[in-house]
């Protein structure tokens, strides 16, 4: 029997029992829709969680630290051997830059002593960060006002930092001062160090604030970001000797990667070079794994509905075979092989699964859109309160899901039809022909 | 018995059905030779085993013991698949109940067997249409079985049996569900098939079939008997 004839006959047999096929398929429609909706819901949850994490930390960056000591303790191994120290020197930075998908390698350093920012009568403690880049945008920071360029004598400050400015002479019960508008203002950075005999020494630096960073729930929020050369100068003053980057390397570098998908691979390459690499992407991976479990559990609940539908298909097919016993006998008498009969009935069962699968995907999609229409405004208001970007979907259907759902429903139909179809195929023709 | 000339050869054929605790000997050792191109009529009362013989010959059931050979084909040695191919290529079946598919129209019913032999839908359509024309039933092309009389349905069934142009026609009580006149027309049609050179085997208890037969076989209680014995047994029953 040719495939086209087989498909034609299956279609014909299904179309002459429209009512019953439709009723049986409704079960599959509900089961498939449940799978589609629940998995989409799990997917939507995962996406909004991931996008919020992405809002907190830039997912395309990797923080790299020097490896000061290689942990090689083990039975029979010498602990007194020379420790392998891996420093982030300029040549290493060149090596890292050469890794595919790396777009930038930005050294970072922090002030190695105490400091305070003074503006008018106000003062604030700050995380002072030196960045070896032309612009803070290279680090993934967004400037809200002003510019992000880092030159000598200028600085960029995080917006929430402005709320940290306090009046030291403020009496208890007094209203806190308004956050100052520092854009294009001169501030004083007072750096303090102690000499070996306990003397406090201060150094005051004038800095012009050229940019204010948009609040983005990361380190930049509470930082004063300055040019790397300024930072190196202050640190040399603080420790009282010159810093040789070629020998000592940097404290930390930030590696930017072209796409989120490549972050983990690049991090692995850096680790292989012997450095410590930290990426927010690995946290996101953990969250993803959690939501994959949720999706599997949700999908399982939907699968139970499909199982019930499968029993419906088996029942319908068993009935059809009873009703069409004489027809089966006739088909055999006019030359149908057992395989032909098996294929026809299996095909009909799979056809019911397929029709139900298509309907279920359609229904699931519609319900998903309805949930989105209702839930999205609420989620967006929640996100606004938390200061995170609003989710783009509560229920998100990935492209593979409808395809998978239809194939799965068809498979369920096929399996349900297996026993009835086998019974039909192995009927003794003469018995089938005489069946009343 | 001229063995060399026989097209269909049946030897020591037995069929035993298990009915609860009792065994029913439907066929109890039948030897029969049917020449090519003959019109053989199997006569017997109901329960005599004549239909069983026909269905065993048609490969729709397996004998308990014995041998059936059709041309070069030995039915015992065939698996289910080979039997299906044998039925498709060698046989055309005609039934008492017509066994048309009620949801199919005349054309679809006639061409139904061709769906299983890989013919194109165009070839199927052409062949069925030509057979309908030969039977003078062109205007019933789109009719469903329920929209036709018994005689018309049986003509459609005969056309279906012929669609693969088989050398052997097996008919099981083909006039059993028809009135006398229509039944006679069907007998004439079967006779025409015989004249075309086909081997026709008909199971019936309609004595009028005898006038078309080249050979009459009488069967009683699963055994072949002579016409005298048969007539005597029937007379005794009555």
XYZ file of C-alpha atoms in Angstrom:
674
model
C 0.000 0.000 0.000
C 1.405 3.394 -0.991
C 1.834 6.012 1.701
C -0.390 8.475 -0.123
C -3.181 5.876 -0.390
C -2.739 5.045 3.275
C -2.980 8.693 4.307
C -5.958 9.187 2.021
C -7.779 6.222 3.535
C -6.961 7.357 7.098
C -8.269 10.827 6.322
C -11.367 9.320 4.721
C -12.048 7.062 7.705
C -11.646 9.944 10.164
C -13.829 12.269 8.129
C -16.750 9.820 7.990
C -16.907 9.742 11.800
C -16.505 13.453 12.435
C -18.600 13.625 15.596
C -16.820 10.873 17.434
C -13.378 11.931 16.240
C -14.109 15.472 17.447
C -15.292 14.309 20.866
C -12.233 12.109 21.318
C -9.932 14.851 20.076
C -11.342 17.325 22.622
C -9.697 15.265 25.340
C -6.371 15.605 23.536
C -7.034 19.314 22.955
C -7.440 19.886 26.695
C -4.382 17.810 27.573
C -2.173 19.479 24.982
C -3.432 22.936 25.919
C -2.606 22.193 29.568
C 0.928 21.170 28.633
C 1.400 24.232 26.422
C 0.005 26.698 28.976
C 1.853 25.281 31.974
C 5.209 24.970 30.248
C 4.771 28.464 28.780
C 3.973 29.784 32.234
C 7.132 28.173 33.625
C 9.054 29.644 30.733
C 7.587 33.107 31.280
C 8.492 32.967 34.977
C 12.026 31.966 34.087
C 12.379 34.759 31.588
C 11.144 37.457 33.944
C 13.417 36.131 36.705
C 16.378 36.086 34.343
C 15.647 39.528 32.971
C 15.445 40.917 36.511
C 18.769 39.315 37.347
C 20.078 40.827 34.160
C 18.849 44.186 35.354
C 20.766 43.786 38.590
C 24.008 42.714 37.043
C 25.389 42.980 33.581
C 25.236 39.471 32.200
C 27.868 39.985 29.534
C 30.711 40.751 31.923
C 33.130 38.489 33.721
C 35.107 39.589 36.771
C 38.622 38.176 36.726
C 40.964 38.061 39.725
C 44.593 36.968 40.024
C 45.291 33.469 41.278
C 47.633 33.991 44.208
C 48.071 30.405 45.185
C 47.240 27.213 43.417
C 45.502 24.784 45.738
C 47.275 21.515 45.142
C 47.110 19.841 48.523
C 46.695 16.108 48.318
C 48.162 12.904 49.673
C 51.773 12.496 48.573
C 52.006 15.978 47.147
C 54.584 18.466 48.212
C 53.046 21.506 49.893
C 56.384 23.306 50.085
C 56.773 23.515 46.309
C 56.922 26.914 44.639
C 53.475 28.518 44.639
C 52.308 29.431 41.177
C 51.110 32.993 41.237
C 49.118 34.210 38.240
C 49.000 37.989 38.020
C 46.858 40.129 35.737
C 49.732 41.805 33.917
C 49.485 43.676 30.613
C 50.611 40.607 28.656
C 47.922 38.499 30.342
C 45.348 41.145 29.453
C 46.494 40.817 25.848
C 46.029 37.028 26.103
C 42.526 37.437 27.459
C 41.676 39.997 24.767
C 42.676 37.374 22.202
C 40.026 34.891 23.406
C 37.207 34.721 20.821
C 34.035 36.696 21.674
C 35.880 39.000 24.107
C 35.081 42.603 23.182
C 36.994 44.442 25.903
C 39.225 43.835 28.895
C 38.982 46.660 31.423
C 41.341 46.791 34.421
C 39.853 47.996 37.682
C 41.431 49.127 40.910
C 40.130 50.416 44.211
C 41.480 52.998 46.592
C 43.580 51.076 49.096
C 42.940 53.466 51.953
C 40.109 55.486 53.509
C 38.463 58.358 51.750
C 35.494 60.669 52.048
C 33.790 62.954 49.542
C 33.064 66.540 50.582
C 30.654 68.861 48.837
C 29.789 72.164 50.503
C 28.829 71.224 54.069
C 27.911 67.651 53.056
C 30.051 64.570 53.087
C 29.688 60.942 52.015
C 31.619 57.685 52.159
C 32.134 56.194 48.765
C 33.434 53.173 46.991
C 36.141 54.774 44.848
C 36.803 52.751 41.736
C 39.484 53.328 39.114
C 38.620 52.107 35.633
C 41.080 51.596 32.791
C 38.667 52.609 30.068
C 37.789 55.732 28.083
C 34.160 55.658 29.113
C 32.045 54.004 31.842
C 29.803 52.697 29.040
C 32.590 50.179 28.316
C 31.765 48.596 31.677
C 28.089 48.435 30.797
C 27.041 51.408 32.914
C 24.432 53.836 31.634
C 24.842 57.564 32.178
C 21.660 59.354 33.234
C 22.964 62.907 33.078
C 26.192 64.341 31.680
C 28.840 62.163 30.057
C 30.674 58.975 31.007
C 34.149 59.890 29.781
C 36.929 59.343 32.321
C 39.675 61.932 32.225
C 42.179 63.077 34.821
C 40.481 65.209 37.435
C 36.941 64.177 36.545
C 34.639 61.527 37.995
C 31.297 59.833 37.419
C 29.031 59.090 40.368
C 26.132 56.676 40.921
C 22.719 58.282 41.387
C 21.792 56.507 44.663
C 25.153 57.697 46.003
C 23.764 61.232 46.026
C 21.291 60.216 48.733
C 24.236 59.201 50.946
C 25.411 62.786 51.373
C 24.897 63.823 54.988
C 25.594 66.862 57.064
C 28.071 65.770 59.790
C 26.886 68.564 62.050
C 23.276 67.473 61.735
C 21.503 67.162 65.090
C 19.233 64.197 65.859
C 15.652 64.827 64.748
C 16.706 67.243 62.056
C 15.433 66.645 58.510
C 18.118 65.025 56.291
C 19.381 67.326 53.553
C 18.159 67.103 49.972
C 20.444 65.026 47.736
C 22.805 67.510 46.064
C 22.839 67.992 42.311
C 26.506 67.310 41.631
C 26.551 67.442 37.827
C 29.351 69.733 36.677
C 30.194 70.536 40.311
C 33.580 70.321 41.997
C 33.808 67.891 44.885
C 36.706 67.236 47.243
C 37.965 63.712 47.739
C 39.814 63.549 51.029
C 42.164 60.551 51.181
C 43.586 59.551 54.549
C 46.609 57.393 55.325
C 48.595 56.611 58.443
C 52.349 56.702 58.554
C 54.336 53.951 60.277
C 54.468 55.951 63.506
C 50.664 56.408 63.564
C 50.499 59.935 62.132
C 47.358 60.682 60.120
C 48.135 62.223 56.732
C 45.471 63.681 54.453
C 45.470 64.390 50.764
C 42.677 66.426 49.175
C 41.877 65.980 45.489
C 39.583 68.247 43.469
C 37.293 66.335 41.149
C 34.703 67.583 38.712
C 31.606 65.372 38.423
C 30.912 65.014 34.679
C 28.270 62.318 34.771
C 25.621 60.700 36.960
C 24.956 56.984 36.475
C 21.445 55.652 36.087
C 20.390 53.488 39.044
C 20.939 49.899 37.941
C 21.238 47.857 41.142
C 24.877 47.091 40.755
C 28.207 48.227 42.096
C 28.047 51.455 40.093
C 25.129 52.752 42.187
C 27.301 53.529 45.215
C 30.590 54.259 43.490
C 32.674 57.209 42.524
C 34.336 56.180 39.290
C 37.626 57.819 38.289
C 40.352 57.498 35.688
C 42.798 54.644 36.271
C 45.814 56.980 36.190
C 44.340 59.132 38.991
C 43.655 56.014 40.997
C 47.178 54.685 40.527
C 48.633 58.017 41.651
C 46.569 58.076 44.854
C 47.362 54.446 45.649
C 51.110 55.078 45.111
C 50.780 57.985 47.578
C 48.851 55.731 50.009
C 51.377 52.879 50.052
C 54.384 55.146 49.529
C 55.927 53.425 46.530
C 55.519 53.124 42.789
C 53.216 50.490 41.328
C 54.723 48.484 38.477
C 51.792 47.041 36.487
C 54.096 44.880 34.370
C 55.273 43.094 37.533
C 52.340 43.346 39.920
C 49.468 43.349 37.466
C 46.012 44.634 38.237
C 43.828 43.809 41.207
C 40.910 42.972 39.007
C 39.842 43.172 35.372
C 36.392 43.152 33.864
C 36.057 41.143 30.659
C 33.231 42.071 28.340
C 31.791 39.371 26.068
C 29.843 39.981 22.866
C 26.830 37.865 23.812
C 25.286 36.289 26.930
C 25.474 32.905 25.195
C 29.267 33.018 25.062
C 29.884 34.209 28.611
C 30.265 30.794 30.239
C 32.609 29.522 27.546
C 34.835 32.604 27.820
C 34.835 32.277 31.622
C 35.983 28.677 31.236
C 38.806 29.769 28.926
C 39.947 32.362 31.467
C 39.830 29.794 34.258
C 41.916 27.519 32.054
C 44.511 30.293 31.820
C 44.824 30.006 35.601
C 42.720 32.929 36.834
C 39.638 33.206 38.940
C 36.652 34.175 36.817
C 33.289 35.113 38.254
C 30.240 35.640 36.126
C 26.678 36.578 37.067
C 25.750 34.253 34.215
C 26.512 31.247 36.431
C 23.967 32.542 38.939
C 21.497 32.956 36.104
C 22.280 29.390 35.086
C 21.302 28.221 38.557
C 18.050 30.132 38.361
C 17.428 28.663 34.919
C 17.930 25.143 36.225
C 15.400 25.816 38.955
C 12.831 26.978 36.423
C 13.534 24.021 34.152
C 12.508 21.796 37.059
C 9.347 23.885 37.447
C 8.630 23.457 33.753
C 9.097 19.706 33.950
C 6.734 19.508 36.941
C 4.172 21.727 35.187
C 4.547 19.694 31.999
C 3.995 16.536 34.032
C 0.688 17.882 35.324
C -0.356 18.551 31.733
C 0.825 15.088 30.742
C -1.640 13.546 33.194
C -4.441 15.267 31.261
C -2.971 13.831 28.062
C -2.901 10.368 29.615
C -6.658 10.591 30.250
C -7.081 11.657 26.629
C -4.997 8.664 25.536
C -7.435 6.318 27.253
C -10.214 8.083 25.345
C -8.461 7.425 22.050
C -7.903 3.765 22.933
C -11.590 3.446 23.788
C -12.758 5.106 20.576
C -10.482 2.928 18.486
C -11.604 -0.252 20.275
C -15.221 0.704 19.547
C -14.403 1.512 15.933
C -12.833 -1.893 15.470
C -15.908 -3.638 16.881
C -18.148 -1.660 14.542
C -15.956 -2.190 11.529
C -15.104 -5.845 12.074
C -16.842 -6.887 8.855
C -15.087 -4.109 7.003
C -11.752 -5.392 8.317
C -12.713 -8.867 7.075
C -13.600 -7.403 3.689
C -10.327 -5.463 3.473
C -8.446 -8.690 4.087
C -10.562 -10.585 1.551
C -9.786 -8.022 -1.148
C -6.061 -8.181 -0.482
C -5.133 -5.957 2.477
C -2.193 -7.360 4.421
C -2.138 -7.421 8.223
C 0.322 -4.546 7.996
C -2.084 -2.523 5.880
C -4.844 -2.979 8.455
C -2.444 -2.181 11.300
C -1.232 0.973 9.520
C -4.770 2.175 8.822
C -5.935 1.880 12.433
C -2.674 3.167 13.901
C -2.903 6.067 11.486
C -6.442 6.862 12.567
C -5.433 6.866 16.231
C -2.412 9.039 15.485
C -4.650 11.273 13.378
C -6.954 11.888 16.337
C -3.872 12.721 18.429
C -2.600 15.054 15.706
C -5.921 16.900 15.345
C -6.175 17.201 19.130
C -2.568 18.388 19.302
C -3.180 21.131 16.738
C -6.334 22.225 18.560
C -4.540 22.104 21.905
C -1.678 24.271 20.668
C -4.215 26.793 19.361
C -6.218 26.805 22.582
C -3.060 26.936 24.702
C -1.792 29.917 22.746
C -5.104 31.756 23.102
C -5.280 31.141 26.855
C -1.626 32.198 27.164
C -2.419 35.489 25.425
C -5.389 35.987 27.749
C -3.212 35.377 30.820
C -0.662 37.839 29.469
C -3.346 40.458 28.900
C -4.546 40.119 32.491
C -1.265 39.534 34.321
C 1.167 41.810 32.507
C -0.112 45.166 33.824
C 0.009 43.773 37.371
C 3.527 42.372 36.938
C 4.672 45.637 35.379
C 3.409 47.623 38.360
C 5.180 45.195 40.704
C 8.383 45.566 38.738
C 8.084 49.347 38.801
C 7.816 49.280 42.587
C 10.935 47.156 42.830
C 12.759 49.318 40.319
C 13.361 46.443 37.919
C 12.537 46.470 34.212
C 8.981 45.298 33.479
C 8.663 41.691 32.207
C 7.845 41.348 28.504
C 5.610 38.319 29.035
C 4.009 36.402 31.929
C 3.389 33.398 29.717
C 6.040 32.839 27.103
C 5.725 30.070 24.493
C 9.093 29.146 22.996
C 8.991 28.129 19.337
C 9.863 24.489 19.999
C 6.894 23.977 22.336
C 4.020 23.941 19.782
C 5.995 21.620 17.507
C 6.861 19.353 20.419
C 3.250 19.390 21.682
C 1.792 18.344 18.309
C 4.397 15.597 17.846
C 3.831 14.407 21.414
C 0.027 14.346 21.030
C 0.385 12.405 17.769
C 2.682 9.949 19.501
C 0.193 9.549 22.356
C -2.493 8.765 19.778
C -0.240 6.257 18.067
C 0.550 4.464 21.327
C -3.117 4.461 22.370
C -4.055 2.915 19.049
C -1.426 0.203 19.267
C -3.478 -2.430 21.073
C -6.756 -1.925 19.147
C -4.904 -1.783 15.831
C -2.956 -4.962 16.597
C -6.227 -6.690 17.427
C -7.725 -5.522 14.145
C -4.697 -6.626 12.155
C -4.657 -10.130 13.593
C -8.377 -10.844 13.191
C -8.986 -14.090 11.295
C -10.590 -12.846 8.059
C -13.365 -15.421 7.943
C -14.355 -14.694 11.551
C -14.366 -10.956 10.860
C -16.484 -11.404 7.718
C -19.111 -13.433 9.585
C -19.178 -11.002 12.553
C -22.684 -9.756 13.253
C -9.387 -37.917 -11.472
C -7.003 -36.265 -13.893
C -4.434 -34.668 -11.628
C -2.271 -33.134 -14.333
C -5.136 -31.015 -15.653
C -6.348 -29.648 -12.331
C -5.856 -25.930 -11.605
C -7.083 -26.117 -8.037
C -6.118 -29.252 -6.117
C -7.546 -30.043 -2.694
C -6.306 -33.094 -0.794
C -7.465 -34.541 2.533
C -8.866 -31.216 3.677
C -10.148 -31.120 7.253
C -11.414 -28.275 9.343
C -12.362 -28.799 12.984
C -13.953 -26.025 15.019
C -13.891 -26.075 18.775
C -17.385 -25.094 19.941
C -17.208 -25.040 23.733
C -16.395 -28.639 24.706
C -17.451 -30.247 21.444
C -15.463 -30.472 18.256
C -17.330 -29.732 15.056
C -15.976 -31.365 11.931
C -16.925 -28.775 9.352
C -14.853 -30.533 6.719
C -13.979 -34.171 7.164
C -11.461 -35.119 4.494
C -12.261 -33.481 1.175
C -10.429 -34.302 -2.059
C -11.325 -32.102 -5.019
C -9.839 -31.079 -8.359
C -11.108 -28.024 -10.188
C -9.939 -27.531 -13.784
C -8.912 -24.128 -15.087
C -11.800 -22.205 -16.662
C -14.505 -24.346 -15.116
C -17.760 -23.243 -13.482
C -17.987 -25.319 -10.331
C -21.089 -25.211 -8.165
C -20.887 -26.465 -4.582
C -24.321 -27.522 -3.386
C -25.212 -28.360 0.151
C -27.620 -27.530 2.960
C -26.598 -24.979 5.557
C -24.015 -26.342 7.971
C -22.748 -28.837 5.404
C -19.316 -27.185 5.292
C -19.584 -25.747 1.766
C -18.828 -22.175 2.866
C -15.928 -23.406 4.984
C -14.507 -25.081 1.880
C -14.846 -21.848 -0.093
C -13.148 -19.732 2.591
C -10.285 -22.203 2.968
C -9.863 -22.083 -0.787
C -9.890 -18.282 -0.532
C -7.146 -18.290 2.098
C -9.391 -16.513 4.597
C -8.971 -19.338 7.107
C -6.471 -22.108 7.762
C -7.351 -25.819 7.478
C -6.787 -28.149 10.425
C -5.060 -30.515 8.007
C -4.864 -31.187 4.303
C -3.524 -29.392 1.314
C -4.746 -26.735 -1.102
C -2.862 -25.894 -4.257
C -3.938 -23.170 -6.673
C -1.852 -23.199 -9.823
C 1.712 -23.277 -8.552
C 0.771 -21.793 -5.185
C 0.632 -23.986 -2.081
C -1.607 -22.193 0.439
C -0.238 -24.142 3.439
C 3.253 -22.806 2.969
C 2.129 -19.160 2.768
C 2.365 -16.707 5.625
C -0.348 -14.094 6.268
C 1.354 -11.613 3.980
C 1.658 -14.047 1.092
C -1.984 -15.063 1.556
C -3.007 -11.398 1.281
C -1.068 -11.106 -1.963
C -2.655 -14.382 -3.204
C -6.157 -13.015 -2.489
C -5.318 -9.715 -4.134
C -3.891 -11.187 -7.345
C -5.689 -14.480 -7.827
C -9.150 -14.095 -6.311
C -12.311 -12.051 -6.551
C -14.818 -12.576 -3.743
C -18.595 -12.208 -4.001
C -20.604 -12.464 -0.794
C -24.216 -13.124 0.100
C -24.301 -9.873 2.155
C -22.554 -7.914 -0.649
C -20.183 -6.442 2.003
C -20.029 -3.011 0.411
C -18.633 -0.201 2.595
C -21.741 1.821 3.409
C -19.981 5.199 3.504
C -18.369 4.750 0.081
C -20.092 5.468 -3.201
C -20.241 2.934 -6.031
C -17.042 4.072 -7.667
C -15.101 4.049 -4.391
C -16.441 0.616 -3.459
C -15.465 -0.890 -6.799
C -11.957 0.568 -6.721
C -11.399 -0.221 -3.005
C -9.218 -3.338 -3.658
C -6.918 -1.289 -5.880
C -6.008 0.888 -2.894
C -3.983 -2.030 -1.548
C -2.017 -2.828 -4.707
C -0.353 0.524 -5.281
C -2.437 1.691 -8.258
C -2.656 5.418 -8.846
C -5.964 7.066 -8.083
C -6.358 7.858 -11.784
C -5.918 4.207 -12.758
C -8.373 3.191 -10.020
C -10.950 5.651 -11.249
C -10.619 4.639 -14.882
C -10.835 0.923 -14.149
C -13.896 1.304 -11.906
C -15.627 3.572 -14.395
C -15.078 1.066 -17.220
C -16.473 -1.806 -15.141
C -19.523 0.292 -14.264
C -20.031 0.986 -17.942
C -19.817 -2.719 -18.784
C -22.481 -3.411 -16.159
C -24.638 -0.579 -17.512
C -24.607 1.202 -14.143
C -22.976 4.517 -15.083
C -25.735 6.567 -13.523
C -25.145 4.939 -10.123
C -21.522 6.135 -9.925
C -22.107 8.444 -6.963
C -24.763 6.329 -5.219
C -24.167 4.798 -1.826
C -25.084 1.157 -1.173
C -28.182 2.142 0.850
C -29.507 4.076 -2.141
C -29.509 0.971 -4.366
C -31.503 -2.250 -4.603
C -30.030 -5.609 -3.588
C -29.483 -6.571 -7.228
C -27.678 -3.321 -7.952
C -25.525 -3.764 -4.848
C -24.563 -7.287 -5.891
C -23.622 -6.013 -9.364
C -21.372 -3.428 -7.707
C -19.870 -6.229 -5.592
C -19.241 -8.295 -8.746
C -17.530 -5.301 -10.343
C -15.380 -4.965 -7.220
C -14.411 -8.668 -7.474
C -13.296 -8.044 -11.054
C -11.379 -4.845 -10.478
C -7.978 -6.557 -10.195
C -8.852 -8.885 -13.110
C -8.404 -12.129 -11.099
C -8.360 -15.572 -12.766
C -10.555 -17.079 -10.017
C -13.977 -15.886 -8.774
C -15.280 -17.249 -5.466
C -18.943 -16.594 -4.722
C -20.647 -17.446 -1.419
C -24.448 -17.678 -1.857
C -24.423 -14.756 -4.315
C -28.183 -14.999 -4.911
C -29.126 -15.731 -1.315
C -30.321 -12.198 -0.557
C -31.948 -11.529 -3.909
C -35.401 -12.146 -5.370
C -35.757 -14.893 -7.960
C -35.494 -12.707 -11.055
C -32.563 -10.642 -9.843
C -30.844 -13.797 -8.626
C -31.127 -15.246 -12.103
C -29.512 -12.119 -13.611
C -26.609 -12.484 -11.188
C -26.222 -16.141 -12.210
C -26.041 -15.053 -15.838
C -23.378 -12.508 -14.955
C -21.321 -15.213 -13.225
C -21.782 -17.407 -16.288
C -20.465 -14.557 -18.438
C -17.364 -14.370 -16.243
C -16.887 -18.103 -16.805
C -17.219 -17.595 -20.548
C -14.497 -14.933 -20.359
C -12.225 -17.765 -19.236
C -12.238 -17.321 -15.482
C -12.457 -20.183 -13.048
C -15.688 -19.697 -11.085
C -16.538 -21.498 -7.853
C -20.012 -20.824 -6.468
C -21.453 -22.027 -3.189
C -25.243 -22.110 -3.282
C -28.338 -24.108 -2.455
C -30.248 -22.609 -5.362
C -30.757 -25.565 -7.797
C -31.177 -23.172 -10.766
C -27.439 -22.534 -10.650
C -26.944 -26.072 -12.039
C -27.790 -25.023 -15.592
C -24.726 -22.733 -15.743
C -22.346 -25.176 -14.090
C -19.765 -27.262 -15.860
C -19.520 -29.334 -12.731
C -21.712 -29.936 -9.688
C -20.227 -30.900 -6.348
C -22.501 -32.067 -3.536
C -21.485 -31.797 0.071
C -23.100 -33.281 3.168
C -21.740 -33.123 6.732
C -18.306 -32.119 5.576
C -17.909 -34.818 2.928
C -18.353 -34.788 -0.824
C -21.136 -37.118 -1.940
C -22.689 -38.228 -5.227
C -25.820 -36.546 -6.632
C -27.868 -39.691 -5.855
C -26.800 -39.779 -2.225
C -27.370 -36.054 -1.931
C -30.879 -36.166 -3.408
C -31.743 -39.124 -1.216
C -30.496 -37.370 1.931
C -32.400 -34.171 1.115
C -35.534 -36.160 0.325
C -35.261 -38.039 3.599
C -34.936 -34.775 5.533
C -38.030 -33.428 3.881
